[in-house]
Amino acid sequence: SALSGLTLVADADVTWAQGGLDGVQIVRGHTGLEDIVNGNVSNTAGTCDSLIAAQGSGIKVYLTKITVTNVHATTFAYAEITSGNKVKHTIPVPPAAGATLDFDPPLPPDAANLLWGFDPSAAVTTLYCSAVGFKTKV
């Protein structure tokens, strides 16, 4: 029912048009609606938190958008976005400000079946992180 649930084709295989559960042919950017994933986390300790859970054996999650907000009035921070234990992107977050990043092409994971993490550089009043992406076998 979702692209992430289909068997991958091999080189020179014939492929068929795919549709989502709503019957619409999949021509959307990157994925069908069934494979969209998102996560939201807040952090005050400065330690790594799970942002988007691992999706299962052979399934990868690519990120397309991340927003980080620092509500502390005076402390600068940065946020490391991790795939498994590997830092994939670092986002500077000034005091009382935020940042939104769109990834095109999408930010790839380090491997299949890994969670995406949010690891702030320091303990501050609160850092928030939201992410959107999609899951796939590719």
PDB file of C-alpha atoms in Angstrom:
ATOM      1  CA  SER A   1       0.000   0.000   0.000  1.00  0.00           C
ATOM      2  CA  ALA A   2       3.034   2.297   0.349  1.00  0.00           C
ATOM      3  CA  LEU A   3       6.202   2.591  -1.698  1.00  0.00           C
ATOM      4  CA  SER A   4       8.286   1.624   1.343  1.00  0.00           C
ATOM      5  CA  GLY A   5       6.392  -1.692   1.487  1.00  0.00           C
ATOM      6  CA  LEU A   6       6.998  -2.734  -2.121  1.00  0.00           C
ATOM      7  CA  THR A   7       9.665  -5.138  -3.328  1.00  0.00           C
ATOM      8  CA  LEU A   8      12.457  -3.304  -5.133  1.00  0.00           C
ATOM      9  CA  VAL A   9      12.920  -3.956  -8.837  1.00  0.00           C
ATOM     10  CA  ALA A  10      16.163  -5.298 -10.270  1.00  0.00           C
ATOM     11  CA  ASP A  11      18.125  -3.865 -13.177  1.00  0.00           C
ATOM     12  CA  ALA A  12      16.195  -4.226 -16.494  1.00  0.00           C
ATOM     13  CA  ASP A  13      12.896  -5.159 -14.726  1.00  0.00           C
ATOM     14  CA  VAL A  14       9.640  -3.744 -16.000  1.00  0.00           C
ATOM     15  CA  THR A  15       8.003  -1.315 -13.576  1.00  0.00           C
ATOM     16  CA  TRP A  16       4.355  -0.367 -13.244  1.00  0.00           C
ATOM     17  CA  ALA A  17       2.827   2.939 -12.275  1.00  0.00           C
ATOM     18  CA  GLN A  18       2.162   3.089  -8.542  1.00  0.00           C
ATOM     19  CA  GLY A  19      -0.766   4.667  -6.750  1.00  0.00           C
ATOM     20  CA  GLY A  20      -1.348   5.688  -3.169  1.00  0.00           C
ATOM     21  CA  LEU A  21      -4.116   4.356  -0.929  1.00  0.00           C
ATOM     22  CA  ASP A  22      -6.225   7.273  -2.114  1.00  0.00           C
ATOM     23  CA  GLY A  23      -5.954   5.941  -5.709  1.00  0.00           C
ATOM     24  CA  VAL A  24      -3.841   8.860  -6.915  1.00  0.00           C
ATOM     25  CA  GLN A  25      -0.893   8.020  -9.144  1.00  0.00           C
ATOM     26  CA  ILE A  26       2.284   8.852  -7.263  1.00  0.00           C
ATOM     27  CA  VAL A  27       3.805  11.886  -8.952  1.00  0.00           C
ATOM     28  CA  ARG A  28       4.420  13.847  -5.756  1.00  0.00           C
ATOM     29  CA  GLY A  29       7.895  14.995  -4.847  1.00  0.00           C
ATOM     30  CA  HIS A  30       9.875  12.153  -3.271  1.00  0.00           C
ATOM     31  CA  THR A  31       7.028   9.943  -1.972  1.00  0.00           C
ATOM     32  CA  GLY A  32       3.365   9.142  -1.514  1.00  0.00           C
ATOM     33  CA  LEU A  33       1.450  10.368   1.506  1.00  0.00           C
ATOM     34  CA  GLU A  34       1.625   6.923   3.132  1.00  0.00           C
ATOM     35  CA  ASP A  35       5.402   7.179   3.617  1.00  0.00           C
ATOM     36  CA  ILE A  36       5.619  10.647   5.199  1.00  0.00           C
ATOM     37  CA  VAL A  37       7.139  10.618   8.697  1.00  0.00           C
ATOM     38  CA  ASN A  38       7.675  13.410  11.185  1.00  0.00           C
ATOM     39  CA  GLY A  39       8.937  14.026  14.680  1.00  0.00           C
ATOM     40  CA  ASN A  40       8.978  16.741  17.293  1.00  0.00           C
ATOM     41  CA  VAL A  41      11.092  16.922  20.438  1.00  0.00           C
ATOM     42  CA  SER A  42      12.042  19.481  23.087  1.00  0.00           C
ATOM     43  CA  ASN A  43      15.260  19.419  25.060  1.00  0.00           C
ATOM     44  CA  THR A  44      16.580  21.222  28.136  1.00  0.00           C
ATOM     45  CA  ALA A  45      19.398  18.847  29.130  1.00  0.00           C
ATOM     46  CA  GLY A  46      21.708  19.194  26.134  1.00  0.00           C
ATOM     47  CA  THR A  47      21.672  15.414  25.570  1.00  0.00           C
ATOM     48  CA  CYS A  48      20.657  13.485  22.459  1.00  0.00           C
ATOM     49  CA  ASP A  49      16.956  12.688  21.980  1.00  0.00           C
ATOM     50  CA  SER A  50      15.177  10.522  19.424  1.00  0.00           C
ATOM     51  CA  LEU A  51      13.584  12.714  16.741  1.00  0.00           C
ATOM     52  CA  ILE A  52      12.219  10.101  14.306  1.00  0.00           C
ATOM     53  CA  ALA A  53      12.230   6.403  15.194  1.00  0.00           C
ATOM     54  CA  ALA A  54      13.831   3.676  13.092  1.00  0.00           C
ATOM     55  CA  GLN A  55      11.223   2.318  10.656  1.00  0.00           C
ATOM     56  CA  GLY A  56      12.251  -1.345  10.450  1.00  0.00           C
ATOM     57  CA  SER A  57      14.589  -3.660   8.610  1.00  0.00           C
ATOM     58  CA  GLY A  58      15.652  -2.324   5.209  1.00  0.00           C
ATOM     59  CA  ILE A  59      13.727   0.953   5.568  1.00  0.00           C
ATOM     60  CA  LYS A  60      15.535   4.301   5.359  1.00  0.00           C
ATOM     61  CA  VAL A  61      14.187   7.705   6.396  1.00  0.00           C
ATOM     62  CA  TYR A  62      15.239  10.759   4.375  1.00  0.00           C
ATOM     63  CA  LEU A  63      14.669  14.211   5.878  1.00  0.00           C
ATOM     64  CA  THR A  64      13.196  17.054   3.814  1.00  0.00           C
ATOM     65  CA  LYS A  65      12.685  19.777   6.445  1.00  0.00           C
ATOM     66  CA  ILE A  66      13.985  20.595   9.924  1.00  0.00           C
ATOM     67  CA  THR A  67      13.038  23.494  12.197  1.00  0.00           C
ATOM     68  CA  VAL A  68      14.973  24.249  15.391  1.00  0.00           C
ATOM     69  CA  THR A  69      13.929  26.931  17.896  1.00  0.00           C
ATOM     70  CA  ASN A  70      15.958  28.277  20.822  1.00  0.00           C
ATOM     71  CA  VAL A  71      13.765  29.956  23.448  1.00  0.00           C
ATOM     72  CA  HIS A  72      16.673  30.852  25.752  1.00  0.00           C
ATOM     73  CA  ALA A  73      17.125  34.641  25.829  1.00  0.00           C
ATOM     74  CA  THR A  74      20.930  34.811  25.907  1.00  0.00           C
ATOM     75  CA  THR A  75      22.580  31.431  25.159  1.00  0.00           C
ATOM     76  CA  PHE A  76      23.699  30.509  21.639  1.00  0.00           C
ATOM     77  CA  ALA A  77      23.373  26.831  20.776  1.00  0.00           C
ATOM     78  CA  TYR A  78      23.748  24.544  17.833  1.00  0.00           C
ATOM     79  CA  ALA A  79      21.863  21.366  17.083  1.00  0.00           C
ATOM     80  CA  GLU A  80      23.402  18.261  15.593  1.00  0.00           C
ATOM     81  CA  ILE A  81      21.028  16.117  13.574  1.00  0.00           C
ATOM     82  CA  THR A  82      22.211  12.513  13.794  1.00  0.00           C
ATOM     83  CA  SER A  83      21.495   9.305  11.917  1.00  0.00           C
ATOM     84  CA  GLY A  84      22.409   6.490  14.265  1.00  0.00           C
ATOM     85  CA  ASN A  85      25.609   7.780  15.866  1.00  0.00           C
ATOM     86  CA  LYS A  86      26.784   9.866  12.894  1.00  0.00           C
ATOM     87  CA  VAL A  87      26.250  13.638  12.711  1.00  0.00           C
ATOM     88  CA  LYS A  88      24.584  14.381   9.375  1.00  0.00           C
ATOM     89  CA  HIS A  89      23.927  18.126   9.752  1.00  0.00           C
ATOM     90  CA  THR A  90      24.683  20.894  12.259  1.00  0.00           C
ATOM     91  CA  ILE A  91      22.328  23.846  12.667  1.00  0.00           C
ATOM     92  CA  PRO A  92      23.313  27.090  14.448  1.00  0.00           C
ATOM     93  CA  VAL A  93      20.547  28.419  16.700  1.00  0.00           C
ATOM     94  CA  PRO A  94      21.032  31.962  18.091  1.00  0.00           C
ATOM     95  CA  PRO A  95      19.339  33.008  21.347  1.00  0.00           C
ATOM     96  CA  ALA A  96      15.609  33.692  21.103  1.00  0.00           C
ATOM     97  CA  ALA A  97      15.608  32.632  17.452  1.00  0.00           C
ATOM     98  CA  GLY A  98      15.303  29.640  15.203  1.00  0.00           C
ATOM     99  CA  ALA A  99      16.182  28.151  11.862  1.00  0.00           C
ATOM    100  CA  THR A 100      14.264  26.207   9.226  1.00  0.00           C
ATOM    101  CA  LEU A 101      16.088  24.152   6.624  1.00  0.00           C
ATOM    102  CA  ASP A 102      14.637  22.540   3.510  1.00  0.00           C
ATOM    103  CA  PHE A 103      16.706  19.708   2.063  1.00  0.00           C
ATOM    104  CA  ASP A 104      16.519  19.262  -1.704  1.00  0.00           C
ATOM    105  CA  PRO A 105      17.876  16.742  -2.372  1.00  0.00           C
ATOM    106  CA  PRO A 106      16.675  15.110   0.863  1.00  0.00           C
ATOM    107  CA  LEU A 107      19.152  14.510   3.697  1.00  0.00           C
ATOM    108  CA  PRO A 108      20.027  10.794   3.544  1.00  0.00           C
ATOM    109  CA  PRO A 109      20.402   8.549   6.583  1.00  0.00           C
ATOM    110  CA  ASP A 110      23.660   6.772   7.406  1.00  0.00           C
ATOM    111  CA  ALA A 111      22.003   3.370   6.853  1.00  0.00           C
ATOM    112  CA  ALA A 112      18.635   1.620   6.942  1.00  0.00           C
ATOM    113  CA  ASN A 113      16.701   1.112  10.187  1.00  0.00           C
ATOM    114  CA  LEU A 114      18.374   3.946  12.109  1.00  0.00           C
ATOM    115  CA  LEU A 115      16.660   6.570  14.201  1.00  0.00           C
ATOM    116  CA  TRP A 116      17.185  10.277  13.569  1.00  0.00           C
ATOM    117  CA  GLY A 117      18.420  12.105  16.647  1.00  0.00           C
ATOM    118  CA  PHE A 118      18.516  15.682  17.884  1.00  0.00           C
ATOM    119  CA  ASP A 119      21.621  16.519  19.929  1.00  0.00           C
ATOM    120  CA  PRO A 120      21.851  20.092  21.296  1.00  0.00           C
ATOM    121  CA  SER A 121      25.280  21.548  22.025  1.00  0.00           C
ATOM    122  CA  ALA A 122      24.350  22.694  25.525  1.00  0.00           C
ATOM    123  CA  ALA A 123      21.635  22.699  28.146  1.00  0.00           C
ATOM    124  CA  VAL A 124      19.459  25.776  27.631  1.00  0.00           C
ATOM    125  CA  THR A 125      15.988  26.774  28.762  1.00  0.00           C
ATOM    126  CA  THR A 126      14.482  24.858  25.838  1.00  0.00           C
ATOM    127  CA  LEU A 127      15.408  23.896  22.296  1.00  0.00           C
ATOM    128  CA  TYR A 128      12.660  22.541  20.078  1.00  0.00           C
ATOM    129  CA  CYS A 129      13.224  20.497  16.935  1.00  0.00           C
ATOM    130  CA  SER A 130      10.691  19.383  14.344  1.00  0.00           C
ATOM    131  CA  ALA A 131      11.480  17.272  11.288  1.00  0.00           C
ATOM    132  CA  VAL A 132       9.598  15.942   8.265  1.00  0.00           C
ATOM    133  CA  GLY A 133      10.763  13.301   5.850  1.00  0.00           C
ATOM    134  CA  PHE A 134       9.802  10.079   4.138  1.00  0.00           C
ATOM    135  CA  LYS A 135      10.609   6.388   4.374  1.00  0.00           C
ATOM    136  CA  THR A 136      11.824   4.220   1.514  1.00  0.00           C
ATOM    137  CA  LYS A 137      13.766   1.045   0.750  1.00  0.00           C
ATOM    138  CA  VAL A 138      16.174   2.910  -1.530  1.00  0.00           C
TER     139      VAL A 138
END
